[in-house]
Coordinates of C-alpha atoms in Angstrom, one line a residue:
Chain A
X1 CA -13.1 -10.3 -22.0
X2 CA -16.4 -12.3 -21.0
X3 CA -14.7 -15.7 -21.5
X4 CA -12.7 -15.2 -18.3
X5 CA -13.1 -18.8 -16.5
X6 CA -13.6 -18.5 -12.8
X7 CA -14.0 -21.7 -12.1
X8 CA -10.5 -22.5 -11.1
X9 CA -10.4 -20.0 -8.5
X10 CA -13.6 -20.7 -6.9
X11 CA -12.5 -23.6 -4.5
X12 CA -9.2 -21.3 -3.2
X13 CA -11.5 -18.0 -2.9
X14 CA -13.9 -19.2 -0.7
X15 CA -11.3 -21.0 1.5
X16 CA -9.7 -17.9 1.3
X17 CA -12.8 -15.9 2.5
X18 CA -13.3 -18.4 5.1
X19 CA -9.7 -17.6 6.8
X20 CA -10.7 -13.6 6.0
X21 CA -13.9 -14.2 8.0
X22 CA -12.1 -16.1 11.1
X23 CA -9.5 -13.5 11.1
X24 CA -11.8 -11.1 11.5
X25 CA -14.1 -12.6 14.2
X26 CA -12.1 -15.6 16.4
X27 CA -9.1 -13.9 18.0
X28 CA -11.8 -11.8 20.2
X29 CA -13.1 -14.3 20.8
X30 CA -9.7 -15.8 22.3
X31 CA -8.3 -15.4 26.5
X32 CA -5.4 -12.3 26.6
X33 CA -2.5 -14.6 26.2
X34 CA 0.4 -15.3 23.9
X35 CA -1.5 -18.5 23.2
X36 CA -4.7 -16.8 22.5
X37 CA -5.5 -13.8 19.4
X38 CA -1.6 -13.4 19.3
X39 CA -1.2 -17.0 18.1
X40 CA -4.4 -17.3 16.1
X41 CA -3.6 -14.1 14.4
X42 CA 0.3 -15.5 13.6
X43 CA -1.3 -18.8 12.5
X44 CA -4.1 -18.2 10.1
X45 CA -1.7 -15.4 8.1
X46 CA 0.7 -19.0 8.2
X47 CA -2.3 -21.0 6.7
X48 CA -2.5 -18.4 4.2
X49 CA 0.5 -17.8 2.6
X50 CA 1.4 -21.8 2.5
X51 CA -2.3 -22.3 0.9
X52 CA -1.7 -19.1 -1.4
X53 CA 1.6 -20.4 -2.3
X54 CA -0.1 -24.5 -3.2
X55 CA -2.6 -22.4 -5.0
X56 CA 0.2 -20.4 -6.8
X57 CA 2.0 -23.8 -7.5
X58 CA -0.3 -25.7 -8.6
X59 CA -2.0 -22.9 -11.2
X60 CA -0.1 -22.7 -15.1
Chain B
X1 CA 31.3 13.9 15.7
X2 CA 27.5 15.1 17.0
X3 CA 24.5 12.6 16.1
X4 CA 23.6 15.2 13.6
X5 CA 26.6 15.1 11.4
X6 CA 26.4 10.8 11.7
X7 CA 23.0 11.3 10.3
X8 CA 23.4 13.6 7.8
X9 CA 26.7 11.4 6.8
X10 CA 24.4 8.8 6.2
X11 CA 22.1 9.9 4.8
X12 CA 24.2 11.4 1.9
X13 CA 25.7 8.0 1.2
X14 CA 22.8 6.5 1.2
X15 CA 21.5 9.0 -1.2
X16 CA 24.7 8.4 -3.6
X17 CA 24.0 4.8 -3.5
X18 CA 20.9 5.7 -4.5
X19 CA 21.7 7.5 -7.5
X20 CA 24.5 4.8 -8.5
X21 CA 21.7 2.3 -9.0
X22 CA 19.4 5.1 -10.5
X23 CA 22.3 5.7 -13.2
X24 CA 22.4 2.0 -14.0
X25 CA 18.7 2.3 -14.5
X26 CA 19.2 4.7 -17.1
X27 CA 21.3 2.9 -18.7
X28 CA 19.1 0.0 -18.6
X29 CA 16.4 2.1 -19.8
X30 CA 15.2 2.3 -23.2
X31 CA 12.8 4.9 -25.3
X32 CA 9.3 4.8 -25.3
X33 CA 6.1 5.4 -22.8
X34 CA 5.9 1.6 -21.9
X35 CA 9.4 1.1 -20.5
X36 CA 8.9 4.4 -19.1
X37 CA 6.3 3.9 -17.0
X38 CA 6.2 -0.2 -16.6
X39 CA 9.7 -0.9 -17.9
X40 CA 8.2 -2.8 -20.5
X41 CA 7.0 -5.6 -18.5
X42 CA 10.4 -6.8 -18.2
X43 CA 11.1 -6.9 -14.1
X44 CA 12.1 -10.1 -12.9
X45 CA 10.4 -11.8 -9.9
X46 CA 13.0 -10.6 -6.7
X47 CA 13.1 -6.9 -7.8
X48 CA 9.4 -7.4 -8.6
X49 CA 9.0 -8.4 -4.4
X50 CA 11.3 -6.3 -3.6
X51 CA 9.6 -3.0 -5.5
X52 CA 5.9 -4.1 -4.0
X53 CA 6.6 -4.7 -0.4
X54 CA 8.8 -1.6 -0.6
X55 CA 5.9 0.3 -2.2
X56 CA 3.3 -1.1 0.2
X57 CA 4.8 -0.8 2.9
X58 CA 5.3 2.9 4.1
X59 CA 6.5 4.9 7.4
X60 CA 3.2 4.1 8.8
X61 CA 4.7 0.7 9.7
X62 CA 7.8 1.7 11.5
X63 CA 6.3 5.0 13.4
X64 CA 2.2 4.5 12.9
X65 CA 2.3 0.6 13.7
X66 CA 4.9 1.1 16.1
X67 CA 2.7 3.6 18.0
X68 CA -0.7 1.9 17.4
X69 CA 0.9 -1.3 18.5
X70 CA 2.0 0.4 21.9
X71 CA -1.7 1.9 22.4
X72 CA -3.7 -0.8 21.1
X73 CA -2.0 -4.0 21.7
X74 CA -1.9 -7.4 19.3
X75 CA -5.3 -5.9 17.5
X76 CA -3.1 -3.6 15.6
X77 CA -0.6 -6.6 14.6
X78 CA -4.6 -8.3 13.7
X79 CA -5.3 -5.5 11.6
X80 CA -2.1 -5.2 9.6
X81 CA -2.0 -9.7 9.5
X82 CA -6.0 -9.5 8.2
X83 CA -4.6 -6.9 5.9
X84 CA -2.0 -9.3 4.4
X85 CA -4.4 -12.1 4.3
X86 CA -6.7 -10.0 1.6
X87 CA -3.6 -8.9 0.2
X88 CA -2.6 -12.5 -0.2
X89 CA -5.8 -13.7 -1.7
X90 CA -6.1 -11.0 -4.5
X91 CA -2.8 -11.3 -5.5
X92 CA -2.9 -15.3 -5.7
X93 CA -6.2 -15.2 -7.5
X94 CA -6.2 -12.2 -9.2
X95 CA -3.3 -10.8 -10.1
X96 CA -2.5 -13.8 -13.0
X97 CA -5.3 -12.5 -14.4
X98 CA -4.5 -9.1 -14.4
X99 CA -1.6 -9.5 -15.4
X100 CA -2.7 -11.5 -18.6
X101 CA -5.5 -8.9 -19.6
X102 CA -2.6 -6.2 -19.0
X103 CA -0.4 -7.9 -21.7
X104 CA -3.1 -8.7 -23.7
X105 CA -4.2 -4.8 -24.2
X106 CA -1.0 -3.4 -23.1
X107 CA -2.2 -1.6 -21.0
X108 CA 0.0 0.6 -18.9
X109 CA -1.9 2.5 -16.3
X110 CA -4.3 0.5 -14.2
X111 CA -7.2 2.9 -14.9
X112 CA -6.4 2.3 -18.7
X113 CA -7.3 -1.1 -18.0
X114 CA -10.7 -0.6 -17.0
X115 CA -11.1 2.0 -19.9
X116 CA -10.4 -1.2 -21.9
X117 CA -13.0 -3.3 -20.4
X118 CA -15.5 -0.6 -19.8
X119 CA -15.3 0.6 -23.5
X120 CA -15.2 4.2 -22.4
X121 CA -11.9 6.2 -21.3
X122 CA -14.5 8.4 -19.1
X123 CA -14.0 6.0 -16.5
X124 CA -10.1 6.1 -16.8
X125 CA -10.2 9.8 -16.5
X126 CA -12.9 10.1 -13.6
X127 CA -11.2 7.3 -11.9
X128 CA -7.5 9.2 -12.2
X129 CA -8.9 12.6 -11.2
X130 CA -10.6 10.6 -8.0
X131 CA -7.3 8.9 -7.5
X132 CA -5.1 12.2 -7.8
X133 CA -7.4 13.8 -5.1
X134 CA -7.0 11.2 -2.4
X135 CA -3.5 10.1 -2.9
X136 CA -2.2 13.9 -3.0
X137 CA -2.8 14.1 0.6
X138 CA -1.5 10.6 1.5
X139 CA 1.7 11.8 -0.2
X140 CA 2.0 14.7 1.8
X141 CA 1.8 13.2 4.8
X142 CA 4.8 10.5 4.1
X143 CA 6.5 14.0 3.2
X144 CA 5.7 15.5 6.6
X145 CA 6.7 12.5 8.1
X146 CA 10.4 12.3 6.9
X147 CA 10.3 16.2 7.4
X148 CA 9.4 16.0 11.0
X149 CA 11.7 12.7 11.3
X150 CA 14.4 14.6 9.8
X151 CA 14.5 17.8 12.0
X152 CA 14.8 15.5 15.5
X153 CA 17.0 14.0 14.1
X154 CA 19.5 16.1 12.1
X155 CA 18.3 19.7 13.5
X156 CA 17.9 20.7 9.7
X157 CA 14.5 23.1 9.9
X158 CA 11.3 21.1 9.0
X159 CA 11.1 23.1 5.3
X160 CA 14.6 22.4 4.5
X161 CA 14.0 18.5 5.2
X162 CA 10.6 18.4 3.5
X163 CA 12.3 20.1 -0.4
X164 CA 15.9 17.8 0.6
X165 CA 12.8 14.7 0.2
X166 CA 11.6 16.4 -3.1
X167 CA 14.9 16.8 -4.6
X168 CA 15.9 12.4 -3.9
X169 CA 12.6 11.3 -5.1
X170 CA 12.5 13.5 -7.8
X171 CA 16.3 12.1 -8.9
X172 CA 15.1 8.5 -7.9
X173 CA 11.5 9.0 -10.2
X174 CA 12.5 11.2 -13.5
X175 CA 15.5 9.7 -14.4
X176 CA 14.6 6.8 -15.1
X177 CA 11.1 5.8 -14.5
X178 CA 10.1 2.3 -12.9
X179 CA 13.3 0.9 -13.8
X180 CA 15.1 3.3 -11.0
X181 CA 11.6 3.1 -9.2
X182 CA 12.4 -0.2 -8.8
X183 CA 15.8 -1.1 -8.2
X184 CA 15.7 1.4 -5.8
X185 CA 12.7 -0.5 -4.1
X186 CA 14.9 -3.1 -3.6
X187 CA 18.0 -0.9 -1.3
X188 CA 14.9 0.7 0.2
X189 CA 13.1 -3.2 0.7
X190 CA 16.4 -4.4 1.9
X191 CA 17.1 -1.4 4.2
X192 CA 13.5 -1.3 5.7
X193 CA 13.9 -5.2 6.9
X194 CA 17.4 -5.5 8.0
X195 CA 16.7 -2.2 10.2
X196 CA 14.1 -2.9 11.5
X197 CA 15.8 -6.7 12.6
X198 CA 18.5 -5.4 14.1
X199 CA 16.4 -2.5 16.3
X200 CA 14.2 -5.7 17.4
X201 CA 17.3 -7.3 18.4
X202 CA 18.8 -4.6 20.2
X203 CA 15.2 -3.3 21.8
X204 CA 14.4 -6.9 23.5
X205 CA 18.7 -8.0 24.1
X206 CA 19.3 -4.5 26.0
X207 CA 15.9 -3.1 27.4
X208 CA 14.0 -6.6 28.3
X209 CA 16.7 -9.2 28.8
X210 CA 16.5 -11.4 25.8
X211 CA 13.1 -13.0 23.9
X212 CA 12.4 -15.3 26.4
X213 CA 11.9 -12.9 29.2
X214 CA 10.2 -10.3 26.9
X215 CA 7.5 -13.3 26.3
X216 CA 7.4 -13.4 30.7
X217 CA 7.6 -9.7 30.9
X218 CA 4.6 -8.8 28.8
X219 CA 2.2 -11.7 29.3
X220 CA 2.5 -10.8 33.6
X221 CA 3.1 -7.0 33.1
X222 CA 0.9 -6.0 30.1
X223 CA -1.7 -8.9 29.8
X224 CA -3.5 -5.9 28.3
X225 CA -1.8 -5.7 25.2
X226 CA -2.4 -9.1 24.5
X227 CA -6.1 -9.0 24.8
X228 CA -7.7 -8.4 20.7
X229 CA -10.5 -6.5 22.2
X230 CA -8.2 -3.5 23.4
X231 CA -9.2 -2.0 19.9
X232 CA -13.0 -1.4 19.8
X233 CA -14.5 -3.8 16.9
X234 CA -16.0 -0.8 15.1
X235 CA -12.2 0.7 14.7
X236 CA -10.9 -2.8 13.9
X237 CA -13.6 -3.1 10.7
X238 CA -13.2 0.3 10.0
X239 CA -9.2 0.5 9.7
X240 CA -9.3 -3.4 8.4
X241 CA -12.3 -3.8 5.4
X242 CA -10.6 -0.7 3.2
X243 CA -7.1 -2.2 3.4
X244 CA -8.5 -5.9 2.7
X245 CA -9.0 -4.4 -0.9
X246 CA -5.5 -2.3 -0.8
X247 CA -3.8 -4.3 -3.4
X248 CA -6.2 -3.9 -6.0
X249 CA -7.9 0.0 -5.3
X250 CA -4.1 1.9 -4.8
X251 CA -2.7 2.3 -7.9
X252 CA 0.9 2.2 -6.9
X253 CA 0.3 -1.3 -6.4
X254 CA -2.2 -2.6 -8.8
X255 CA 0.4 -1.3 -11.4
X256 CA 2.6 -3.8 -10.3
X257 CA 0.7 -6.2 -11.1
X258 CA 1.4 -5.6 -14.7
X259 CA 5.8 -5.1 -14.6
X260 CA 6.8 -8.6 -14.2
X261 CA 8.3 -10.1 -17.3
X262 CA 6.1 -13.4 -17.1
X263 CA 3.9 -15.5 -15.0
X264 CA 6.9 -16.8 -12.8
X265 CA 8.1 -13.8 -11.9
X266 CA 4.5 -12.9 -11.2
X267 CA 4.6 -16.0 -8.9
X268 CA 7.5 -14.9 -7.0
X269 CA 6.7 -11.3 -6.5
X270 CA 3.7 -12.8 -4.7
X271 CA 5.7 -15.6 -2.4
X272 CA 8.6 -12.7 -2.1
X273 CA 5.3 -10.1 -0.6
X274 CA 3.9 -12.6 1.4
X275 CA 7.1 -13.7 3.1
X276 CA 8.1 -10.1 3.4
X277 CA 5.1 -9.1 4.6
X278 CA 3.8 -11.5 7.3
X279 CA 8.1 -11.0 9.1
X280 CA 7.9 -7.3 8.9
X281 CA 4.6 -6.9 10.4
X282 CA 5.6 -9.8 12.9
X283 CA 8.6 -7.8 13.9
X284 CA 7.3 -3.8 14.0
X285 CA 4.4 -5.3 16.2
X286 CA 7.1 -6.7 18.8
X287 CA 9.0 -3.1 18.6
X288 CA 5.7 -2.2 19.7
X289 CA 5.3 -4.4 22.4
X290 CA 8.3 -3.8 24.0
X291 CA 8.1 0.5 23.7
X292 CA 5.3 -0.5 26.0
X293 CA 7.7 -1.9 28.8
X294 CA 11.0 0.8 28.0
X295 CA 8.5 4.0 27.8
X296 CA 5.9 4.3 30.0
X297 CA 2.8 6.9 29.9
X298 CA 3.3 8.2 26.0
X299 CA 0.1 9.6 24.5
X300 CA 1.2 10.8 21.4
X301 CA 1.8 7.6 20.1
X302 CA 3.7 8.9 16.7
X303 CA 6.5 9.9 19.1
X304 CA 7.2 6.1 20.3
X305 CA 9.7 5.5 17.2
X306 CA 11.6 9.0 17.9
X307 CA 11.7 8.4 21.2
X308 CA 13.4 4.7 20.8
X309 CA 15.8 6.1 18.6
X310 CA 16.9 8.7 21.1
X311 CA 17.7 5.3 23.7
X312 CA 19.8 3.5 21.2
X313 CA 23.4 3.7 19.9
X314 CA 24.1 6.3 17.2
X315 CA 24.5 3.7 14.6
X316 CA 21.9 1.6 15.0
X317 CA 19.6 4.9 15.3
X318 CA 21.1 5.9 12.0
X319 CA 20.3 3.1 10.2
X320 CA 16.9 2.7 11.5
X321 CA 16.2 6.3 10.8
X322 CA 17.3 5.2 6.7
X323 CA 14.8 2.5 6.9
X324 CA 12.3 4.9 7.6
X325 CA 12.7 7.7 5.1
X326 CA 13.7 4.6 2.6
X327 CA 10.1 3.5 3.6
X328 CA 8.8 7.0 2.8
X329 CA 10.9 7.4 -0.1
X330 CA 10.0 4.1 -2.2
X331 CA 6.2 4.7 -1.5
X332 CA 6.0 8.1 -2.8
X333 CA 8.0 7.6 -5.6
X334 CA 5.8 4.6 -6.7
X335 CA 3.0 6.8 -6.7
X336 CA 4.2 9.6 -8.2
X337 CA 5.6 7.6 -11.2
X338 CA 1.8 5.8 -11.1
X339 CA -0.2 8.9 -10.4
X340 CA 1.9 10.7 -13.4
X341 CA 1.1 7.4 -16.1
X342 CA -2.4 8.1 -15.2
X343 CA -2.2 11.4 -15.7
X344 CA -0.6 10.9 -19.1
X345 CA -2.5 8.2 -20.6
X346 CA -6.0 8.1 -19.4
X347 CA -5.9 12.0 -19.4
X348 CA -3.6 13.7 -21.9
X349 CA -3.5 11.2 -24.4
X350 CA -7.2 11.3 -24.0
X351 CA -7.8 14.7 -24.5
X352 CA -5.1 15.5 -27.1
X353 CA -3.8 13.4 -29.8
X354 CA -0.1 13.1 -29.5
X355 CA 2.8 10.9 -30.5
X356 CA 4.4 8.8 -27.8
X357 CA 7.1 11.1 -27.5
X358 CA 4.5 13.6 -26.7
X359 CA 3.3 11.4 -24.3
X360 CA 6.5 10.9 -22.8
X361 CA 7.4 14.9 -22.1
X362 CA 4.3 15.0 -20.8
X363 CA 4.3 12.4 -18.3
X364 CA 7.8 13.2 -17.5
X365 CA 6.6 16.9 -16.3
X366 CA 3.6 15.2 -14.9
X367 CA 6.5 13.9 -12.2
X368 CA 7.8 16.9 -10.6
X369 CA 4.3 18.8 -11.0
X370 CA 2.6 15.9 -8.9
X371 CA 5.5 16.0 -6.7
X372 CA 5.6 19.5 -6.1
X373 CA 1.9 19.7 -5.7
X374 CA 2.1 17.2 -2.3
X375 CA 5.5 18.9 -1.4
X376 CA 3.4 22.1 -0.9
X377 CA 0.7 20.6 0.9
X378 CA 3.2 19.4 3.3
X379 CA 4.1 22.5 4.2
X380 CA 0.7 23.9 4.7
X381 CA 0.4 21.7 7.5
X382 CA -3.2 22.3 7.0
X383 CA -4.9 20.3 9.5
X384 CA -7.2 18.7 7.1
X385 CA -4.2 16.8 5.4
X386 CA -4.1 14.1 8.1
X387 CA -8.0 13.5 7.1
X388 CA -7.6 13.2 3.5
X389 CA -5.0 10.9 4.0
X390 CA -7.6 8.9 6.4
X391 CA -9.7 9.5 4.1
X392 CA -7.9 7.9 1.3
X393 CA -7.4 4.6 1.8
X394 CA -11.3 4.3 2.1
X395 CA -12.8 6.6 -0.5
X396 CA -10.4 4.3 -3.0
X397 CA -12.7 1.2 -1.8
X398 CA -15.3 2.9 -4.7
X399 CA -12.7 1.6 -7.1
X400 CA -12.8 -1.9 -6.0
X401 CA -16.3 -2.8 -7.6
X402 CA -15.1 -1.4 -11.0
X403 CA -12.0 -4.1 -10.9
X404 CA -14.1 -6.9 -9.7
X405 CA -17.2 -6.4 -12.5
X406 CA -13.9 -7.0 -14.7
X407 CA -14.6 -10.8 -14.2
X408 CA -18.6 -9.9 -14.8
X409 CA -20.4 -10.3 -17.9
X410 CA -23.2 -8.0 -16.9
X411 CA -20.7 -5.2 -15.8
X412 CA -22.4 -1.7 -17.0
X413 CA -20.7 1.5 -17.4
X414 CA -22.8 3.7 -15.7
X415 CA -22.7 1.4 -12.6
X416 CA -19.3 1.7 -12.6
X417 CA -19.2 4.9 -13.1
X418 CA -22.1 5.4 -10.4
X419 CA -20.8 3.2 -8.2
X420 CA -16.9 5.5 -8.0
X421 CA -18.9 8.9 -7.7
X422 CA -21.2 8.0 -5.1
X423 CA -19.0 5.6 -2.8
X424 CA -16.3 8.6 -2.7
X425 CA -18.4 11.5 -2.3
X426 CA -20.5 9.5 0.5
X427 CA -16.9 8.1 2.2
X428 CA -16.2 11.8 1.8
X429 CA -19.2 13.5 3.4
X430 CA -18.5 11.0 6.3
X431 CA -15.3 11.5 7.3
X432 CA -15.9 15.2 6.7
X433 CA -18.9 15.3 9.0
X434 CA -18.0 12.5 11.2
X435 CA -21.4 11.2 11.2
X436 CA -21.0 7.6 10.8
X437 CA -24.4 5.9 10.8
X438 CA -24.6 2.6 13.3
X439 CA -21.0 3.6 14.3
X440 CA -19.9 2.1 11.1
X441 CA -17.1 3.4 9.4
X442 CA -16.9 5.1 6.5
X443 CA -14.9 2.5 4.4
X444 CA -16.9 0.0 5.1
X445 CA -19.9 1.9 4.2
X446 CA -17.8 2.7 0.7
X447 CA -17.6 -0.8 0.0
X448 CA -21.2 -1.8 0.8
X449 CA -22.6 1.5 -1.1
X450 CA -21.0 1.1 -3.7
X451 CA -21.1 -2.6 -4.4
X452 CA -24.5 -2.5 -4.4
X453 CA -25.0 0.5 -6.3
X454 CA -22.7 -1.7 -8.7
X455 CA -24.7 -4.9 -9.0
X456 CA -27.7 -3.2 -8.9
X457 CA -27.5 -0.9 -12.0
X458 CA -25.7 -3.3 -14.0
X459 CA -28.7 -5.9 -13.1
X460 CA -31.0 -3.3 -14.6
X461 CA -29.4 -2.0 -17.3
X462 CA -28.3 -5.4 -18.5
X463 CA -32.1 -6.8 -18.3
X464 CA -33.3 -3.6 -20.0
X465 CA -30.9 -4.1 -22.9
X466 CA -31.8 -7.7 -23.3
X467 CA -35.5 -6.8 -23.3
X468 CA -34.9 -3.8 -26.1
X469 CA -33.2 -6.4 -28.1
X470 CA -36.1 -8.3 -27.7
X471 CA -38.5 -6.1 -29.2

């Protein structure tokens, strides 16, 4: 069980973490408008998935 | 006919649909514990998406998303995206490995997993019995919501609806396991999404005058809901950290991680989620948008789906109602059926040594006890219910240390073990006391505790060992 390799994974996790992190901090930062949080919200969750499904894709 | 009688139609025939796919199940099904519980790791990618958006995603989104979407604006749709995104990154990094360590051990339940790792079934069985006593009272409440749901909407007596919502899970669940469990995730999936489509539809088309002139209407009339700061940032952390960690400390759904038949189904369960997921939420957050604009001054926000339903044709109300106890249904049978393999194998088999068909009975009267057991506490309507079930969600964050130490050579048993005890009593005292020290929620004080009660101990004990082996 210890020779799990991580190393694969470490790349996608912190650029991962890094979308977490601007989820949780820009879109307050953002003006009340459909092309403010809304958008940014809507966007990053985009970036996500499509990275999450290269990551998928590209893994055996 | 009255609206009653077009419900109550429905909702038998969606009931006897139900059971059609349950019988084919059980035909499907074969003998033993494994296929019982996991269906011997033989689900193929679509029912696999269908079954884990189905069991994720409960009657909070169509009545508790609705409402907190109408209250609090696009943070709600930020909580509930942020949600997604965590969801997203454990299951795309994690779950192959999981999955893998699953097969390889066969495991079954996911706290026999980290008996495996651990060496020790103690933490299985601590970890079940701390799961059993926050997800009873989560289950109760998806009971008391269909009850409640039920007697607007069909005039049957709030009782009568609550024991009707036994008797389908109970035929969904015991006949035949997550076979059934599964297959009829994917009606309840399919219903949940195509309901709630066409109640977006007809919401913006009738009420608001079509998408572009929703878009006008609330960016001049409700700038406010578009503002991310409606929702104080201590409530948006505090709802937001526990669920970033939901797919891998609820049970229902880490034990999903282990039913696909092989790595490419696993892939698609995850694309199928993801897709699922991001257009749901997308969608339940615009039904709550536009409540804003059709109902004006509603401060119980849990009446802001009922109410919509009472503005639209009988039909349409119908099937949206079926999305909603579908919703309800698939996520309490998933953790039923999860909750009852716990029971059986980190517990029972534990305790007793049995044959599989031992284990079997067992876990098969472990079903109706735990369903019974929630059914009751919904009808106690004890005002601490809706605070365990708050509660849940976060005092499960102790659990998420455990999974991650499983990719941690230094991982210690006792820290894990600490690490459960004193994150869920402490998220416990919390929420019982409501002191919540900097104004920081409990969750996220869970997670913080009890990571570093985690890493700490297992530091210790870890350079302790090395230095006994020394001498």
């Amino acid at each position: 069980m210890n020779g799990i390799d991580l190393k694969p994974i470490k790349r996608p996790l912190i650029i991962f973490l890094i979308l977490i992190l601007l989820s949780l901090t820009v879109p307050f930062l953002l003006p009340p408008t459909f092309l403010g949080a809304y958008l940014c919200w809507i966007i990053l969750s985009l970036i996500a998935i499509i990275y999450g499904l290269i990551v998928l894709g590209g893994s055996k | 006919m009255n609206r009653s009688a077009i419900m109550l139609g429905g909702m038998l025939i969606w009931f006897l649909a139900g059971c059609i796919i349950s019988y084919f199940a059980k035909k499907r099904t074969g003998p033993g514990i494994s296929e019982y519980f996991i269906a011997n790791r033989t689900i193929g990618g679509f029912v696999s998406a269908l079954t884990y958006s189905a069991t994720t995603y409960s009657s909070f989104m169509m009545v508790g998303l609705v409402g907190m979407t109408y209250a609090t604006g696009i943070s709600a749709m930020g909580f509930e995206l942020s949600y997604l995104m965590g969801t997203i990154l454990l299951l795309v990094l994690f779950a192959p490995y999981f999955w893998t360590i699953a097969k390889k051990y066969e495991c079954i339940s996911p706290m026999e997993l980290l008996s495996r790792v651990y060496n020790s079934h103690l933490i299985g069985g601590i970890a079940t019995i701390f799961s059993l006593i926050m997800l009873i009272p989560y289950m109760s409440v998806q009971f008391t919501g269909i009850g409640y749901l039920m007697e607007t909407l069909t005039g049957i007596p709030y009782r009568v609806s609550v024991f009707i919502t036994l008797i389908i899970i109970l035929v969904f669940t015991l006949w035949a396991g997550m076979r059934s469990v599964a297959w009829t995730d994917c009606l309840q999936s399919i219903i949940m999404f195509v309901s709630s489509i066409l109640l977006l539809y007809y919401v913006i088309n009738n009420f608001l005058g079509g998408f572009g002139q929703f878009f006008q209407v609330i960016q001049t009339e409700h700038t406010d809901l578009l503002d991310a700061n409606k929702m104080s940032y201590q409530r948006f952390l505090g709802l937001t950290v526990p669920w970033l960690f939901f797919a891998l400390t609820n049970p229902q759904v880490n034990q999903r991680m282990f039913i696909p038949r092989d790595q490419k189904s696993l892939k698609t369960m995850i694309t199928g989620f993801a897709i699922f997921g991001l257009i749901y939420t997308i969608i339940v957050v615009h039904l709550g948008l536009a409540a804003r604009h059709i109902l004006l001054g509603v401060t119980n926000t849990d009446l802001i789906t009922p109410l919509l339903l009472a503005k639209i044709p009988v039909i349409l109300a119908l099937i949206v109602f079926l999305g909603i106890v579908a919703a309800s249904v698939s996520t309490l049978n998933s953790i039923i059926l999860t909750l009852s393999s716990m029971c059986t194998i980190d517990i029972y088999s534990q305790l007793l040594e049995t044959d599989e068909k031992k284990q079997l009975l067992f876990g098969k009267i472990m079903v109706p006890v735990i369903a019974v057991l929630a059914f009751f506490f919904s009808l106690g309507k004890f005002g601490i219910i809706v605070e365990l079930s708050v509660m849940s969600s976060a005092g499960l964050l102790a659990l998420a240390p455990s999974y991650f130490g499983i990719f941690w050579p230094k991982r210690d048993l006792i820290a894990a073990l600490s690490s459960i005890i004193v994150g869920g009593l402490t998220t416990i005292i919390m929420y019982f006391t409501g002191y919540y020290p900097l104004g920081i929620w409990p969750g996220v004080w869970c997670i913080i505790l009890s990571t570093i009660i985690f890493i700490v101990i297992s530091i210790i004990r870890s350079s302790s060992s090395h230095s006994y082996k020394r001498n």
